[in-house]
């Protein structure tokens, strides 16, 4: 596992974008896994600055709420459209998000899993981490082998995400999420974590037992993981040498 400690969001974006750009330069048909939440946003902004030819790049989102009407500004389909598709001038036909407004969400989840496989799997998957260790929307208790499926969100996650909605009651209670087993099949994982409020869970995920109680601990099972953390999020990690070396990136 590579672990970069950076000073701020801009540096996190620069390091993350550099890794994505390397994947895209080596393969114009790269398949990117994209994440929502606040932490990865600087990565997309920095990647846009590279001006890479990306007309053949495909993107798959990690997750989506179930039950928001199509076009809702906080649906992940809309967030990905604004922050990824438009920012990077991708072909919208190459960008996929689980269909959270489908009449049959279970079927939409299965179709999504099949679509990832049909596109050859994900080359590099961006990730964040929730305060309770959730990865994508895999909440504590999720099977480490789980596949893309419909899940309930915990109150803690709904509370954390209520900042994007008018009121906590507006946050949907269900989601479609790539499974932990699905995520582990990506060829490279890139996690971005920001804020001192994530220090404890990041430490637990990367150094504690691999367990469904902390879904992000599954990263320890992947052979090619890069973590980019700011000083606050990295505060409990036992790697001062990396911290000093990377702080100037
Ligand atoms: C949401 C997303 C997760 C993300 C998490 C953390 O719950 N579904 O994929 O990891 O938020 O977001 P942030 O990066 O804002 O801390």
PDB file of C-alpha atoms and ligand atoms in Angstrom:
ATOM      1  CA  UNK A   1       0.000   0.000   0.000  1.00  0.00           C
ATOM      2  CA  UNK A   2       1.241   3.469  -0.890  1.00  0.00           C
ATOM      3  CA  UNK A   3       0.338   6.184   1.590  1.00  0.00           C
ATOM      4  CA  UNK A   4       0.675   9.872   0.726  1.00  0.00           C
ATOM      5  CA  UNK A   5       0.149  12.593   3.282  1.00  0.00           C
ATOM      6  CA  UNK A   6      -0.620  15.987   1.803  1.00  0.00           C
ATOM      7  CA  UNK A   7      -1.142  19.427   3.259  1.00  0.00           C
ATOM      8  CA  UNK A   8      -4.450  20.367   1.760  1.00  0.00           C
ATOM      9  CA  UNK A   9      -7.206  19.572  -0.700  1.00  0.00           C
ATOM     10  CA  UNK A  10      -5.295  21.034  -3.605  1.00  0.00           C
ATOM     11  CA  UNK A  11      -2.309  18.766  -2.961  1.00  0.00           C
ATOM     12  CA  UNK A  12      -4.635  15.773  -2.591  1.00  0.00           C
ATOM     13  CA  UNK A  13      -6.113  16.650  -5.953  1.00  0.00           C
ATOM     14  CA  UNK A  14      -2.695  16.987  -7.563  1.00  0.00           C
ATOM     15  CA  UNK A  15      -1.453  13.612  -6.324  1.00  0.00           C
ATOM     16  CA  UNK A  16      -4.694  11.814  -7.193  1.00  0.00           C
ATOM     17  CA  UNK A  17      -4.956  13.403 -10.629  1.00  0.00           C
ATOM     18  CA  UNK A  18      -1.371  12.421 -11.381  1.00  0.00           C
ATOM     19  CA  UNK A  19      -2.209   8.773 -10.694  1.00  0.00           C
ATOM     20  CA  UNK A  20      -5.366   8.873 -12.824  1.00  0.00           C
ATOM     21  CA  UNK A  21      -3.534  10.654 -15.627  1.00  0.00           C
ATOM     22  CA  UNK A  22      -0.891   7.911 -15.674  1.00  0.00           C
ATOM     23  CA  UNK A  23      -3.594   5.271 -16.106  1.00  0.00           C
ATOM     24  CA  UNK A  24      -5.298   7.243 -18.892  1.00  0.00           C
ATOM     25  CA  UNK A  25      -2.031   7.954 -20.711  1.00  0.00           C
ATOM     26  CA  UNK A  26      -1.171   4.267 -20.746  1.00  0.00           C
ATOM     27  CA  UNK A  27      -4.639   3.285 -21.977  1.00  0.00           C
ATOM     28  CA  UNK A  28      -6.968   5.631 -23.858  1.00  0.00           C
ATOM     29  CA  UNK A  29      -9.772   3.114 -23.258  1.00  0.00           C
ATOM     30  CA  UNK A  30      -9.271   3.180 -19.490  1.00  0.00           C
ATOM     31  CA  UNK A  31     -12.216   2.423 -17.227  1.00  0.00           C
ATOM     32  CA  UNK A  32     -12.292   4.736 -14.200  1.00  0.00           C
ATOM     33  CA  UNK A  33     -14.337   4.139 -11.070  1.00  0.00           C
ATOM     34  CA  UNK A  34     -15.500   7.483  -9.718  1.00  0.00           C
ATOM     35  CA  UNK A  35     -16.679   8.414  -6.238  1.00  0.00           C
ATOM     36  CA  UNK A  36     -18.862  11.177  -4.882  1.00  0.00           C
ATOM     37  CA  UNK A  37     -18.581  12.770  -1.443  1.00  0.00           C
ATOM     38  CA  UNK A  38     -16.331  15.778  -0.909  1.00  0.00           C
ATOM     39  CA  UNK A  39     -12.887  14.206  -0.736  1.00  0.00           C
ATOM     40  CA  UNK A  40     -12.409  13.181  -4.388  1.00  0.00           C
ATOM     41  CA  UNK A  41     -13.649  16.462  -5.894  1.00  0.00           C
ATOM     42  CA  UNK A  42     -10.213  18.138  -6.001  1.00  0.00           C
ATOM     43  CA  UNK A  43      -8.949  15.152  -7.978  1.00  0.00           C
ATOM     44  CA  UNK A  44     -11.426  15.763 -10.798  1.00  0.00           C
ATOM     45  CA  UNK A  45     -10.615  19.470 -10.776  1.00  0.00           C
ATOM     46  CA  UNK A  46      -6.883  18.811 -11.033  1.00  0.00           C
ATOM     47  CA  UNK A  47      -7.349  16.134 -13.696  1.00  0.00           C
ATOM     48  CA  UNK A  48      -9.285  18.595 -15.852  1.00  0.00           C
ATOM     49  CA  UNK A  49      -6.159  20.748 -15.898  1.00  0.00           C
ATOM     50  CA  UNK A  50      -4.207  18.004 -17.682  1.00  0.00           C
ATOM     51  CA  UNK A  51      -6.269  18.463 -20.851  1.00  0.00           C
ATOM     52  CA  UNK A  52      -5.962  14.766 -21.683  1.00  0.00           C
ATOM     53  CA  UNK A  53      -7.679  13.144 -24.636  1.00  0.00           C
ATOM     54  CA  UNK A  54     -10.475  11.293 -22.841  1.00  0.00           C
ATOM     55  CA  UNK A  55     -13.096  10.673 -25.511  1.00  0.00           C
ATOM     56  CA  UNK A  56     -12.782   6.909 -25.109  1.00  0.00           C
ATOM     57  CA  UNK A  57     -12.445   6.831 -21.316  1.00  0.00           C
ATOM     58  CA  UNK A  58     -15.341   5.170 -19.531  1.00  0.00           C
ATOM     59  CA  UNK A  59     -16.469   5.863 -15.958  1.00  0.00           C
ATOM     60  CA  UNK A  60     -18.521   3.891 -13.475  1.00  0.00           C
ATOM     61  CA  UNK A  61     -19.855   5.516 -10.303  1.00  0.00           C
ATOM     62  CA  UNK A  62     -19.615   3.680  -7.007  1.00  0.00           C
ATOM     63  CA  UNK A  63     -23.151   4.142  -5.805  1.00  0.00           C
ATOM     64  CA  UNK A  64     -26.464   5.989  -6.040  1.00  0.00           C
ATOM     65  CA  UNK A  65     -29.448   6.782  -3.848  1.00  0.00           C
ATOM     66  CA  UNK A  66     -32.650   4.868  -4.501  1.00  0.00           C
ATOM     67  CA  UNK A  67     -35.832   6.871  -4.848  1.00  0.00           C
ATOM     68  CA  UNK A  68     -34.682  10.346  -5.840  1.00  0.00           C
ATOM     69  CA  UNK A  69     -36.425  11.529  -8.986  1.00  0.00           C
ATOM     70  CA  UNK A  70     -34.254  11.511 -12.120  1.00  0.00           C
ATOM     71  CA  UNK A  71     -32.459  14.852 -12.356  1.00  0.00           C
ATOM     72  CA  UNK A  72     -32.489  15.565  -8.597  1.00  0.00           C
ATOM     73  CA  UNK A  73     -29.424  17.792  -8.052  1.00  0.00           C
ATOM     74  CA  UNK A  74     -28.091  15.598  -5.218  1.00  0.00           C
ATOM     75  CA  UNK A  75     -28.566  12.309  -7.027  1.00  0.00           C
ATOM     76  CA  UNK A  76     -25.125  10.916  -7.729  1.00  0.00           C
ATOM     77  CA  UNK A  77     -26.046  10.814 -11.414  1.00  0.00           C
ATOM     78  CA  UNK A  78     -26.250  14.609 -11.310  1.00  0.00           C
ATOM     79  CA  UNK A  79     -23.161  15.029  -9.116  1.00  0.00           C
ATOM     80  CA  UNK A  80     -21.150  12.838 -11.501  1.00  0.00           C
ATOM     81  CA  UNK A  81     -22.538  14.719 -14.498  1.00  0.00           C
ATOM     82  CA  UNK A  82     -21.459  18.080 -13.018  1.00  0.00           C
ATOM     83  CA  UNK A  83     -18.187  17.103 -11.374  1.00  0.00           C
ATOM     84  CA  UNK A  84     -16.880  14.419 -13.712  1.00  0.00           C
ATOM     85  CA  UNK A  85     -18.579  14.253 -17.112  1.00  0.00           C
ATOM     86  CA  UNK A  86     -18.740  17.989 -17.749  1.00  0.00           C
ATOM     87  CA  UNK A  87     -15.527  18.928 -16.001  1.00  0.00           C
ATOM     88  CA  UNK A  88     -13.520  16.344 -17.934  1.00  0.00           C
ATOM     89  CA  UNK A  89     -15.505  16.721 -21.174  1.00  0.00           C
ATOM     90  CA  UNK A  90     -16.315  13.024 -21.238  1.00  0.00           C
ATOM     91  CA  UNK A  91     -18.796  11.498 -23.635  1.00  0.00           C
ATOM     92  CA  UNK A  92     -21.972  11.127 -21.482  1.00  0.00           C
ATOM     93  CA  UNK A  93     -22.602   7.798 -23.215  1.00  0.00           C
ATOM     94  CA  UNK A  94     -19.406   6.519 -21.567  1.00  0.00           C
ATOM     95  CA  UNK A  95     -20.418   7.454 -18.012  1.00  0.00           C
ATOM     96  CA  UNK A  96     -22.482   5.007 -15.966  1.00  0.00           C
ATOM     97  CA  UNK A  97     -24.279   5.458 -12.635  1.00  0.00           C
ATOM     98  CA  UNK A  98     -26.612   2.874 -11.054  1.00  0.00           C
ATOM     99  CA  UNK A  99     -30.228   3.675 -11.914  1.00  0.00           C
ATOM    100  CA  UNK A 100     -31.660   4.689  -8.550  1.00  0.00           C
ATOM    101  CA  UNK A 101     -34.988   5.697 -10.028  1.00  0.00           C
ATOM    102  CA  UNK A 102     -35.564   2.337 -11.741  1.00  0.00           C
ATOM    103  CA  UNK A 103     -38.894   0.613 -11.135  1.00  0.00           C
ATOM    104  CA  UNK A 104     -36.908  -2.483 -10.144  1.00  0.00           C
ATOM    105  CA  UNK A 105     -33.765  -1.327  -8.279  1.00  0.00           C
ATOM    106  CA  UNK A 106     -32.576  -4.913  -7.596  1.00  0.00           C
ATOM    107  CA  UNK A 107     -32.553  -5.575 -11.295  1.00  0.00           C
ATOM    108  CA  UNK A 108     -30.805  -2.236 -11.927  1.00  0.00           C
ATOM    109  CA  UNK A 109     -28.108  -3.294  -9.448  1.00  0.00           C
ATOM    110  CA  UNK A 110     -27.578  -6.629 -11.193  1.00  0.00           C
ATOM    111  CA  UNK A 111     -27.472  -4.917 -14.585  1.00  0.00           C
ATOM    112  CA  UNK A 112     -24.868  -2.484 -13.270  1.00  0.00           C
ATOM    113  CA  UNK A 113     -22.631  -5.252 -12.010  1.00  0.00           C
ATOM    114  CA  UNK A 114     -22.924  -6.912 -15.437  1.00  0.00           C
ATOM    115  CA  UNK A 115     -22.132  -3.645 -17.229  1.00  0.00           C
ATOM    116  CA  UNK A 116     -18.880  -3.219 -15.282  1.00  0.00           C
ATOM    117  CA  UNK A 117     -17.838  -6.718 -16.315  1.00  0.00           C
ATOM    118  CA  UNK A 118     -18.925  -6.144 -19.940  1.00  0.00           C
ATOM    119  CA  UNK A 119     -16.608  -3.118 -20.102  1.00  0.00           C
ATOM    120  CA  UNK A 120     -13.672  -5.207 -18.950  1.00  0.00           C
ATOM    121  CA  UNK A 121     -13.666  -4.211 -15.273  1.00  0.00           C
ATOM    122  CA  UNK A 122     -12.387  -1.054 -13.607  1.00  0.00           C
ATOM    123  CA  UNK A 123      -8.751  -0.017 -14.034  1.00  0.00           C
ATOM    124  CA  UNK A 124      -8.600   2.439 -11.146  1.00  0.00           C
ATOM    125  CA  UNK A 125     -11.318   3.009  -8.569  1.00  0.00           C
ATOM    126  CA  UNK A 126     -11.499   6.225  -6.569  1.00  0.00           C
ATOM    127  CA  UNK A 127     -12.853   5.837  -3.040  1.00  0.00           C
ATOM    128  CA  UNK A 128     -13.662   7.816   0.071  1.00  0.00           C
ATOM    129  CA  UNK A 129     -14.422   6.505   3.540  1.00  0.00           C
ATOM    130  CA  UNK A 130     -17.432   7.150   5.762  1.00  0.00           C
ATOM    131  CA  UNK A 131     -17.145   7.922   9.487  1.00  0.00           C
ATOM    132  CA  UNK A 132     -18.439   4.449  10.276  1.00  0.00           C
ATOM    133  CA  UNK A 133     -16.008   2.827   7.844  1.00  0.00           C
ATOM    134  CA  UNK A 134     -18.439   2.593   4.973  1.00  0.00           C
ATOM    135  CA  UNK A 135     -16.925   2.113   1.554  1.00  0.00           C
ATOM    136  CA  UNK A 136     -19.134   3.327  -1.287  1.00  0.00           C
ATOM    137  CA  UNK A 137     -22.465   2.679   0.475  1.00  0.00           C
ATOM    138  CA  UNK A 138     -21.367  -0.645   1.980  1.00  0.00           C
ATOM    139  CA  UNK A 139     -22.352  -0.098   5.587  1.00  0.00           C
ATOM    140  CA  UNK A 140     -20.936  -2.026   8.575  1.00  0.00           C
ATOM    141  CA  UNK A 141     -22.082  -5.640   8.366  1.00  0.00           C
ATOM    142  CA  UNK A 142     -21.676  -5.853   4.575  1.00  0.00           C
ATOM    143  CA  UNK A 143     -20.176  -9.091   3.326  1.00  0.00           C
ATOM    144  CA  UNK A 144     -16.588  -8.668   2.198  1.00  0.00           C
ATOM    145  CA  UNK A 145     -17.566 -10.646  -0.921  1.00  0.00           C
ATOM    146  CA  UNK A 146     -20.716  -8.598  -1.653  1.00  0.00           C
ATOM    147  CA  UNK A 147     -21.689  -7.563  -5.176  1.00  0.00           C
ATOM    148  CA  UNK A 148     -23.613  -4.545  -6.492  1.00  0.00           C
ATOM    149  CA  UNK A 149     -26.969  -4.539  -4.720  1.00  0.00           C
ATOM    150  CA  UNK A 150     -29.697  -2.522  -3.015  1.00  0.00           C
ATOM    151  CA  UNK A 151     -28.945  -1.643   0.616  1.00  0.00           C
ATOM    152  CA  UNK A 152     -30.376   0.387   3.485  1.00  0.00           C
ATOM    153  CA  UNK A 153     -28.388   3.388   4.684  1.00  0.00           C
ATOM    154  CA  UNK A 154     -27.617   3.789   8.367  1.00  0.00           C
ATOM    155  CA  UNK A 155     -28.876   6.817  10.252  1.00  0.00           C
ATOM    156  CA  UNK A 156     -25.265   7.913  10.710  1.00  0.00           C
ATOM    157  CA  UNK A 157     -24.645   7.979   6.973  1.00  0.00           C
ATOM    158  CA  UNK A 158     -27.947   9.725   6.284  1.00  0.00           C
ATOM    159  CA  UNK A 159     -27.025  12.303   8.922  1.00  0.00           C
ATOM    160  CA  UNK A 160     -23.555  12.835   7.418  1.00  0.00           C
ATOM    161  CA  UNK A 161     -25.010  13.267   3.937  1.00  0.00           C
ATOM    162  CA  UNK A 162     -27.835  15.544   5.086  1.00  0.00           C
ATOM    163  CA  UNK A 163     -25.460  18.449   4.504  1.00  0.00           C
ATOM    164  CA  UNK A 164     -26.264  18.134   0.819  1.00  0.00           C
ATOM    165  CA  UNK A 165     -30.054  18.197   1.351  1.00  0.00           C
ATOM    166  CA  UNK A 166     -32.533  20.746   2.708  1.00  0.00           C
ATOM    167  CA  UNK A 167     -33.326  18.522   5.686  1.00  0.00           C
ATOM    168  CA  UNK A 168     -32.116  15.161   7.069  1.00  0.00           C
ATOM    169  CA  UNK A 169     -35.548  13.691   6.307  1.00  0.00           C
ATOM    170  CA  UNK A 170     -34.902  14.308   2.600  1.00  0.00           C
ATOM    171  CA  UNK A 171     -31.922  11.900   2.506  1.00  0.00           C
ATOM    172  CA  UNK A 172     -33.088   8.629   0.960  1.00  0.00           C
ATOM    173  CA  UNK A 173     -32.995   5.521   3.143  1.00  0.00           C
ATOM    174  CA  UNK A 174     -31.871   3.160   0.412  1.00  0.00           C
ATOM    175  CA  UNK A 175     -29.135   2.996  -2.177  1.00  0.00           C
ATOM    176  CA  UNK A 176     -27.566   0.906  -4.900  1.00  0.00           C
ATOM    177  CA  UNK A 177     -23.897   0.322  -4.184  1.00  0.00           C
ATOM    178  CA  UNK A 178     -21.061  -1.562  -5.774  1.00  0.00           C
ATOM    179  CA  UNK A 179     -20.281  -4.415  -3.403  1.00  0.00           C
ATOM    180  CA  UNK A 180     -17.039  -4.872  -1.517  1.00  0.00           C
ATOM    181  CA  UNK A 181     -16.242  -7.866  -3.722  1.00  0.00           C
ATOM    182  CA  UNK A 182     -16.955  -5.730  -6.795  1.00  0.00           C
ATOM    183  CA  UNK A 183     -14.642  -2.972  -5.571  1.00  0.00           C
ATOM    184  CA  UNK A 184     -11.867  -5.457  -4.816  1.00  0.00           C
ATOM    185  CA  UNK A 185     -11.901  -6.528  -8.477  1.00  0.00           C
ATOM    186  CA  UNK A 186     -10.787  -3.079  -9.656  1.00  0.00           C
ATOM    187  CA  UNK A 187      -7.148  -3.334 -10.719  1.00  0.00           C
ATOM    188  CA  UNK A 188      -6.080  -0.359  -8.595  1.00  0.00           C
ATOM    189  CA  UNK A 189      -7.748   1.424  -5.672  1.00  0.00           C
ATOM    190  CA  UNK A 190      -7.212   5.093  -4.868  1.00  0.00           C
ATOM    191  CA  UNK A 191      -8.661   6.358  -1.608  1.00  0.00           C
ATOM    192  CA  UNK A 192      -8.778  10.063  -0.750  1.00  0.00           C
ATOM    193  CA  UNK A 193      -9.467  11.011   2.860  1.00  0.00           C
ATOM    194  CA  UNK A 194      -9.618  14.481   4.324  1.00  0.00           C
ATOM    195  CA  UNK A 195     -10.245  15.853   7.801  1.00  0.00           C
ATOM    196  CA  UNK A 196      -9.264  15.048  11.386  1.00  0.00           C
ATOM    197  CA  UNK A 197     -12.741  13.592  11.932  1.00  0.00           C
ATOM    198  CA  UNK A 198     -11.649  10.687   9.693  1.00  0.00           C
ATOM    199  CA  UNK A 199      -8.362   9.944  11.509  1.00  0.00           C
ATOM    200  CA  UNK A 200      -9.734   7.266  13.801  1.00  0.00           C
ATOM    201  CA  UNK A 201     -11.676   5.353  11.168  1.00  0.00           C
ATOM    202  CA  UNK A 202      -8.829   5.560   8.640  1.00  0.00           C
ATOM    203  CA  UNK A 203      -6.417   4.144  11.201  1.00  0.00           C
ATOM    204  CA  UNK A 204      -8.843   1.360  12.057  1.00  0.00           C
ATOM    205  CA  UNK A 205      -9.500   0.519   8.410  1.00  0.00           C
ATOM    206  CA  UNK A 206      -5.837   0.289   7.434  1.00  0.00           C
ATOM    207  CA  UNK A 207      -4.290  -1.197  10.559  1.00  0.00           C
ATOM    208  CA  UNK A 208      -7.113  -3.023  12.345  1.00  0.00           C
ATOM    209  CA  UNK A 209      -8.675  -6.399  11.591  1.00  0.00           C
ATOM    210  CA  UNK A 210     -10.245  -6.999   8.188  1.00  0.00           C
ATOM    211  CA  UNK A 211     -13.886  -7.301   9.143  1.00  0.00           C
ATOM    212  CA  UNK A 212     -17.392  -6.457   7.898  1.00  0.00           C
ATOM    213  CA  UNK A 213     -17.654  -4.242  11.007  1.00  0.00           C
ATOM    214  CA  UNK A 214     -15.348  -1.840   9.161  1.00  0.00           C
ATOM    215  CA  UNK A 215     -16.056  -2.295   5.437  1.00  0.00           C
ATOM    216  CA  UNK A 216     -13.098  -0.136   4.338  1.00  0.00           C
ATOM    217  CA  UNK A 217     -10.749  -2.605   6.056  1.00  0.00           C
ATOM    218  CA  UNK A 218     -11.220  -4.715   2.919  1.00  0.00           C
ATOM    219  CA  UNK A 219      -8.591  -2.476   1.300  1.00  0.00           C
ATOM    220  CA  UNK A 220      -5.998  -4.527   3.164  1.00  0.00           C
ATOM    221  CA  UNK A 221      -6.893  -7.446   0.871  1.00  0.00           C
ATOM    222  CA  UNK A 222      -6.116  -5.579  -2.355  1.00  0.00           C
ATOM    223  CA  UNK A 223      -2.632  -5.791  -3.895  1.00  0.00           C
ATOM    224  CA  UNK A 224      -2.523  -2.252  -5.344  1.00  0.00           C
ATOM    225  CA  UNK A 225      -3.893   0.448  -3.065  1.00  0.00           C
ATOM    226  CA  UNK A 226      -2.909   4.111  -2.834  1.00  0.00           C
ATOM    227  CA  UNK A 227      -4.215   6.252   0.013  1.00  0.00           C
ATOM    228  CA  UNK A 228      -3.988  10.045  -0.079  1.00  0.00           C
ATOM    229  CA  UNK A 229      -4.720  11.645   3.283  1.00  0.00           C
ATOM    230  CA  UNK A 230      -4.356  15.151   4.591  1.00  0.00           C
ATOM    231  CA  UNK A 231      -2.490  15.820   7.841  1.00  0.00           C
ATOM    232  CA  UNK A 232      -5.674  15.636   9.900  1.00  0.00           C
ATOM    233  CA  UNK A 233      -6.870  12.328   8.482  1.00  0.00           C
ATOM    234  CA  UNK A 234      -3.370  10.814   8.701  1.00  0.00           C
ATOM    235  CA  UNK A 235      -2.772  11.919  12.298  1.00  0.00           C
ATOM    236  CA  UNK A 236      -2.981   8.424  13.807  1.00  0.00           C
ATOM    237  CA  UNK A 237      -1.126   6.579  11.052  1.00  0.00           C
ATOM    238  CA  UNK A 238       2.265   5.182  12.077  1.00  0.00           C
ATOM    239  CA  UNK A 239       4.237   6.388   9.067  1.00  0.00           C
ATOM    240  CA  UNK A 240       5.997   9.627   9.853  1.00  0.00           C
ATOM    241  CA  UNK A 241       8.642   9.108   7.148  1.00  0.00           C
ATOM    242  CA  UNK A 242       6.003   9.034   4.406  1.00  0.00           C
ATOM    243  CA  UNK A 243       4.293  12.005   5.998  1.00  0.00           C
ATOM    244  CA  UNK A 244       7.373  14.180   5.810  1.00  0.00           C
ATOM    245  CA  UNK A 245       8.298  13.013   2.312  1.00  0.00           C
ATOM    246  CA  UNK A 246       4.874  13.559   0.868  1.00  0.00           C
ATOM    247  CA  UNK A 247       3.929  16.782   2.585  1.00  0.00           C
ATOM    248  CA  UNK A 248       5.682  18.808  -0.102  1.00  0.00           C
ATOM    249  CA  UNK A 249       4.011  17.096  -3.097  1.00  0.00           C
TER     250      UNK A 249
HETATM  251  C1  LIG B   1     -20.804   9.177   0.694  1.00  0.00           C
HETATM  252  C2  LIG B   1     -20.433   8.301  -0.493  1.00  0.00           C
HETATM  253  C3  LIG B   1     -19.189   7.511  -0.202  1.00  0.00           C
HETATM  254  C4  LIG B   1     -18.111   8.447   0.322  1.00  0.00           C
HETATM  255  C5  LIG B   1     -18.562   9.091   1.596  1.00  0.00           C
HETATM  256  C6  LIG B   1     -17.502   9.963   2.247  1.00  0.00           C
HETATM  257  O1  LIG B   1     -21.475   8.466   1.691  1.00  0.00           O
HETATM  258  N1  LIG B   1     -21.469   7.392  -0.864  1.00  0.00           N
HETATM  259  O2  LIG B   1     -18.752   6.863  -1.393  1.00  0.00           O
HETATM  260  O3  LIG B   1     -16.936   7.727   0.531  1.00  0.00           O
HETATM  261  O4  LIG B   1     -19.706   9.856   1.273  1.00  0.00           O
HETATM  262  O5  LIG B   1     -17.499  11.225   1.663  1.00  0.00           O
HETATM  263  P1  LIG B   1     -16.454  12.374   1.936  1.00  0.00           P
HETATM  264  O6  LIG B   1     -15.409  12.210   0.905  1.00  0.00           O
HETATM  265  O7  LIG B   1     -17.247  13.626   1.743  1.00  0.00           O
HETATM  266  O8  LIG B   1     -15.952  12.233   3.304  1.00  0.00           O
END
